[in-house]
Amino acid sequence: MSLVIADDKKSLSLDLGTGIARFHAFWLRDNSLHPDTKSTSNGQRLITLLDQPADITIESAELSDRNGLKLVFSDGSIVHDFSLSWLVEHSYDQAKPETKGWVNEQTRLWGAELNHSPPSAAYNAVRDDKQSLKQWLQDIRYYGFALLTELPDHPEAFLEVVDWFGYLRETNYGRYFEVRSEVNPVNLAYTSQGLQAHTDNPYRDPVPTLQILACLENSTDGGESIVIDGFNAATQLQQENPEHFELLSRYCARFKYAGESGVVLSSKRPMIELNADGELLAVRFNNRSAAPFVDIPFDKMTAYYEAYRHFSEILEREESCVSFKLEAGQLFIVNNLRVMHSRTAFSGAGKRWLRGCYPDIDGLLSTLASLEAEETL
Ligand code: FE2
């Protein structure tokens, strides 16, 4: 097993069995798992960067299968707590994606092929069995949406589902909101007309991260729910016209909602949002609440609108859409940062009554990570 300290002692390189990986001295000191540096009870760091000298070097290093990596630093501190598995897991000396618009390995892009088998689970199984809960949450992380069937016959059963994995975000629409036909709707969602694919409430910042829509009654003709993978659509846009992708990710759109007394919500964000390293972070798309775009230069506006139209057309394609008719006692949950939803128009006969709410995705991912950690113990 090779271990080499660089001539300037400011880094070392290790053969971890997965290839040579280099680590900087200041990085190793900063990430020490020693009880003087990291709390053994909550894992939080007990030192600041200023507690180590800026020019810290590695004076000696030993590596063994049994004891891991033992280091002595120039400030006299001794660290002997890096296991090989920890070093492999946290190695950063590898090529990173250079391109824009990539997705992480926990994301599976999809289109109409999921019509045959959308991710779905039964209420009782997910409530009673940890493995089923974990699988359902993994599906939400992977696909960005999932269905849940066989809910108990009471109108707030969908709120219990949120308790299984996290917490609700309350908004001006309340803890939850009704989606049903209304004579004088404050929002077009409350009419019987079809809706274009959209993410919810892009006029909020922070935007709702998850949405649950639960069906209490649906005896109408039509009113099918449709979900569309916005990350897949953005990827498609990039493949078909890189400049269009660049325009929608480079310039900010604006969104606004002031449809009720005392509420003026507005945001300024790109329709396709990337992380600093080019990873797809979020899509925001909603024709109803798009405000005048004023952050795009005059000489780019024509091309921007062409890109906007192109993106809209991709969302309309049959191969982008997964559809299902939600029956009473069923719900679906979407990652509102990624998956768009829409519905077809429905007739005035019969009733269509849905209830929705906005749980936060951090709680879901936390619960899932905790369930996955239990598995490895
Ligand atoms: Fe919506």
PDB file of C-alpha atoms in Angstrom, residues 133-248:
ATOM      1  CA  LEU A 133     -41.404   3.339   3.533  1.00  0.00           C
ATOM      2  CA  LYS A 134     -37.750   3.402   2.521  1.00  0.00           C
ATOM      3  CA  GLN A 135     -38.557   2.100  -0.952  1.00  0.00           C
ATOM      4  CA  TRP A 136     -41.318   4.674  -1.428  1.00  0.00           C
ATOM      5  CA  LEU A 137     -39.043   7.528  -0.340  1.00  0.00           C
ATOM      6  CA  GLN A 138     -36.266   6.224  -2.590  1.00  0.00           C
ATOM      7  CA  ASP A 139     -38.683   6.243  -5.508  1.00  0.00           C
ATOM      8  CA  ILE A 140     -39.510   9.889  -4.772  1.00  0.00           C
ATOM      9  CA  ARG A 141     -35.808  10.763  -4.664  1.00  0.00           C
ATOM     10  CA  TYR A 142     -35.068   8.769  -7.838  1.00  0.00           C
ATOM     11  CA  TYR A 143     -38.043   9.615 -10.037  1.00  0.00           C
ATOM     12  CA  GLY A 144     -39.183  12.835  -8.393  1.00  0.00           C
ATOM     13  CA  PHE A 145     -42.714  11.531  -7.924  1.00  0.00           C
ATOM     14  CA  ALA A 146     -44.686   8.552  -6.619  1.00  0.00           C
ATOM     15  CA  LEU A 147     -48.267   7.509  -6.033  1.00  0.00           C
ATOM     16  CA  LEU A 148     -49.825   6.206  -2.848  1.00  0.00           C
ATOM     17  CA  THR A 149     -53.026   4.182  -2.976  1.00  0.00           C
ATOM     18  CA  GLU A 150     -55.654   2.804  -0.589  1.00  0.00           C
ATOM     19  CA  LEU A 151     -55.728   5.763   1.764  1.00  0.00           C
ATOM     20  CA  PRO A 152     -58.211   5.559   4.640  1.00  0.00           C
ATOM     21  CA  ASP A 153     -61.541   7.159   3.918  1.00  0.00           C
ATOM     22  CA  HIS A 154     -61.157  10.411   5.800  1.00  0.00           C
ATOM     23  CA  PRO A 155     -60.286  13.782   4.299  1.00  0.00           C
ATOM     24  CA  GLU A 156     -57.103  14.450   6.283  1.00  0.00           C
ATOM     25  CA  ALA A 157     -55.477  11.035   5.845  1.00  0.00           C
ATOM     26  CA  PHE A 158     -52.961  12.562   3.433  1.00  0.00           C
ATOM     27  CA  LEU A 159     -51.599  14.754   6.209  1.00  0.00           C
ATOM     28  CA  GLU A 160     -50.669  11.651   8.215  1.00  0.00           C
ATOM     29  CA  VAL A 161     -48.466  10.620   5.316  1.00  0.00           C
ATOM     30  CA  VAL A 162     -46.380  13.753   5.848  1.00  0.00           C
ATOM     31  CA  ASP A 163     -45.800  12.740   9.471  1.00  0.00           C
ATOM     32  CA  TRP A 164     -44.072   9.571   8.263  1.00  0.00           C
ATOM     33  CA  PHE A 165     -41.193  11.459   6.723  1.00  0.00           C
ATOM     34  CA  GLY A 166     -41.164  15.155   7.592  1.00  0.00           C
ATOM     35  CA  TYR A 167     -42.973  18.429   8.031  1.00  0.00           C
ATOM     36  CA  LEU A 168     -45.514  20.612   6.302  1.00  0.00           C
ATOM     37  CA  ARG A 169     -44.840  24.117   5.107  1.00  0.00           C
ATOM     38  CA  GLU A 170     -47.724  26.445   5.816  1.00  0.00           C
ATOM     39  CA  THR A 171     -48.438  29.140   3.229  1.00  0.00           C
ATOM     40  CA  ASN A 172     -51.055  31.795   2.554  1.00  0.00           C
ATOM     41  CA  TYR A 173     -53.170  28.905   1.207  1.00  0.00           C
ATOM     42  CA  GLY A 174     -53.119  27.392   4.699  1.00  0.00           C
ATOM     43  CA  ARG A 175     -51.662  24.093   5.954  1.00  0.00           C
ATOM     44  CA  TYR A 176     -53.378  22.513   2.998  1.00  0.00           C
ATOM     45  CA  PHE A 177     -55.545  23.753   0.174  1.00  0.00           C
ATOM     46  CA  GLU A 178     -58.557  22.585  -1.765  1.00  0.00           C
ATOM     47  CA  VAL A 179     -58.493  22.039  -5.530  1.00  0.00           C
ATOM     48  CA  ARG A 180     -62.080  21.917  -6.739  1.00  0.00           C
ATOM     49  CA  SER A 181     -64.339  23.761  -9.157  1.00  0.00           C
ATOM     50  CA  GLU A 182     -65.330  27.161  -7.955  1.00  0.00           C
ATOM     51  CA  VAL A 183     -67.584  29.805  -9.501  1.00  0.00           C
ATOM     52  CA  ASN A 184     -65.238  32.764  -8.857  1.00  0.00           C
ATOM     53  CA  PRO A 185     -61.871  31.163  -8.426  1.00  0.00           C
ATOM     54  CA  VAL A 186     -58.948  33.117  -6.968  1.00  0.00           C
ATOM     55  CA  ASN A 187     -56.664  30.774  -8.882  1.00  0.00           C
ATOM     56  CA  LEU A 188     -57.157  29.021 -12.232  1.00  0.00           C
ATOM     57  CA  ALA A 189     -56.397  25.712 -10.530  1.00  0.00           C
ATOM     58  CA  TYR A 190     -59.880  25.934  -9.042  1.00  0.00           C
ATOM     59  CA  THR A 191     -61.713  25.866 -12.389  1.00  0.00           C
ATOM     60  CA  SER A 192     -62.480  22.894 -14.627  1.00  0.00           C
ATOM     61  CA  GLN A 193     -60.208  23.937 -17.458  1.00  0.00           C
ATOM     62  CA  GLY A 194     -57.039  22.063 -18.323  1.00  0.00           C
ATOM     63  CA  LEU A 195     -53.764  23.391 -16.997  1.00  0.00           C
ATOM     64  CA  GLN A 196     -50.427  23.597 -18.755  1.00  0.00           C
ATOM     65  CA  ALA A 197     -47.604  21.660 -17.141  1.00  0.00           C
ATOM     66  CA  HIS A 198     -46.138  23.695 -14.323  1.00  0.00           C
ATOM     67  CA  THR A 199     -44.258  23.693 -11.097  1.00  0.00           C
ATOM     68  CA  ASP A 200     -46.201  25.105  -8.187  1.00  0.00           C
ATOM     69  CA  ASN A 201     -45.726  28.551  -6.732  1.00  0.00           C
ATOM     70  CA  PRO A 202     -42.510  29.596  -8.512  1.00  0.00           C
ATOM     71  CA  TYR A 203     -43.364  33.080  -7.234  1.00  0.00           C
ATOM     72  CA  ARG A 204     -42.179  31.974  -3.783  1.00  0.00           C
ATOM     73  CA  ASP A 205     -38.561  32.068  -2.752  1.00  0.00           C
ATOM     74  CA  PRO A 206     -37.903  29.590  -1.271  1.00  0.00           C
ATOM     75  CA  VAL A 207     -40.207  27.657  -3.548  1.00  0.00           C
ATOM     76  CA  PRO A 208     -42.228  24.702  -2.177  1.00  0.00           C
ATOM     77  CA  THR A 209     -40.042  21.645  -2.551  1.00  0.00           C
ATOM     78  CA  LEU A 210     -42.638  18.863  -2.416  1.00  0.00           C
ATOM     79  CA  GLN A 211     -46.295  18.843  -3.242  1.00  0.00           C
ATOM     80  CA  ILE A 212     -48.863  16.231  -2.321  1.00  0.00           C
ATOM     81  CA  LEU A 213     -52.161  16.150  -4.172  1.00  0.00           C
ATOM     82  CA  ALA A 214     -54.694  13.785  -2.628  1.00  0.00           C
ATOM     83  CA  CYS A 215     -57.952  12.839  -4.302  1.00  0.00           C
ATOM     84  CA  LEU A 216     -61.076  12.773  -2.185  1.00  0.00           C
ATOM     85  CA  GLU A 217     -63.521  12.513  -5.040  1.00  0.00           C
ATOM     86  CA  ASN A 218     -63.261  12.277  -8.830  1.00  0.00           C
ATOM     87  CA  SER A 219     -66.410  11.343 -10.677  1.00  0.00           C
ATOM     88  CA  THR A 220     -65.816  13.719 -13.610  1.00  0.00           C
ATOM     89  CA  ASP A 221     -65.007  12.902 -17.209  1.00  0.00           C
ATOM     90  CA  GLY A 222     -61.398  13.848 -17.823  1.00  0.00           C
ATOM     91  CA  GLY A 223     -59.373  15.586 -15.145  1.00  0.00           C
ATOM     92  CA  GLU A 224     -56.455  13.198 -15.578  1.00  0.00           C
ATOM     93  CA  SER A 225     -53.249  14.072 -13.787  1.00  0.00           C
ATOM     94  CA  ILE A 226     -50.063  14.340 -15.805  1.00  0.00           C
ATOM     95  CA  VAL A 227     -46.499  14.479 -14.527  1.00  0.00           C
ATOM     96  CA  ILE A 228     -43.438  15.470 -16.541  1.00  0.00           C
ATOM     97  CA  ASP A 229     -39.786  15.139 -15.608  1.00  0.00           C
ATOM     98  CA  GLY A 230     -38.519  18.716 -15.844  1.00  0.00           C
ATOM     99  CA  PHE A 231     -34.892  17.558 -15.571  1.00  0.00           C
ATOM    100  CA  ASN A 232     -35.415  15.206 -18.509  1.00  0.00           C
ATOM    101  CA  ALA A 233     -37.076  18.016 -20.469  1.00  0.00           C
ATOM    102  CA  ALA A 234     -34.168  20.360 -19.670  1.00  0.00           C
ATOM    103  CA  THR A 235     -31.716  17.667 -20.799  1.00  0.00           C
ATOM    104  CA  GLN A 236     -33.727  17.224 -23.985  1.00  0.00           C
ATOM    105  CA  LEU A 237     -33.657  20.964 -24.577  1.00  0.00           C
ATOM    106  CA  GLN A 238     -29.892  21.011 -24.143  1.00  0.00           C
ATOM    107  CA  GLN A 239     -29.408  18.134 -26.580  1.00  0.00           C
ATOM    108  CA  GLU A 240     -31.643  19.715 -29.205  1.00  0.00           C
ATOM    109  CA  ASN A 241     -30.353  23.251 -28.843  1.00  0.00           C
ATOM    110  CA  PRO A 242     -27.541  24.009 -26.354  1.00  0.00           C
ATOM    111  CA  GLU A 243     -28.045  27.745 -26.792  1.00  0.00           C
ATOM    112  CA  HIS A 244     -31.676  27.461 -25.701  1.00  0.00           C
ATOM    113  CA  PHE A 245     -30.583  25.619 -22.567  1.00  0.00           C
ATOM    114  CA  GLU A 246     -27.942  28.267 -21.944  1.00  0.00           C
ATOM    115  CA  LEU A 247     -30.463  31.098 -22.261  1.00  0.00           C
ATOM    116  CA  LEU A 248     -32.990  29.596 -19.829  1.00  0.00           C
TER     117      LEU A 248
END
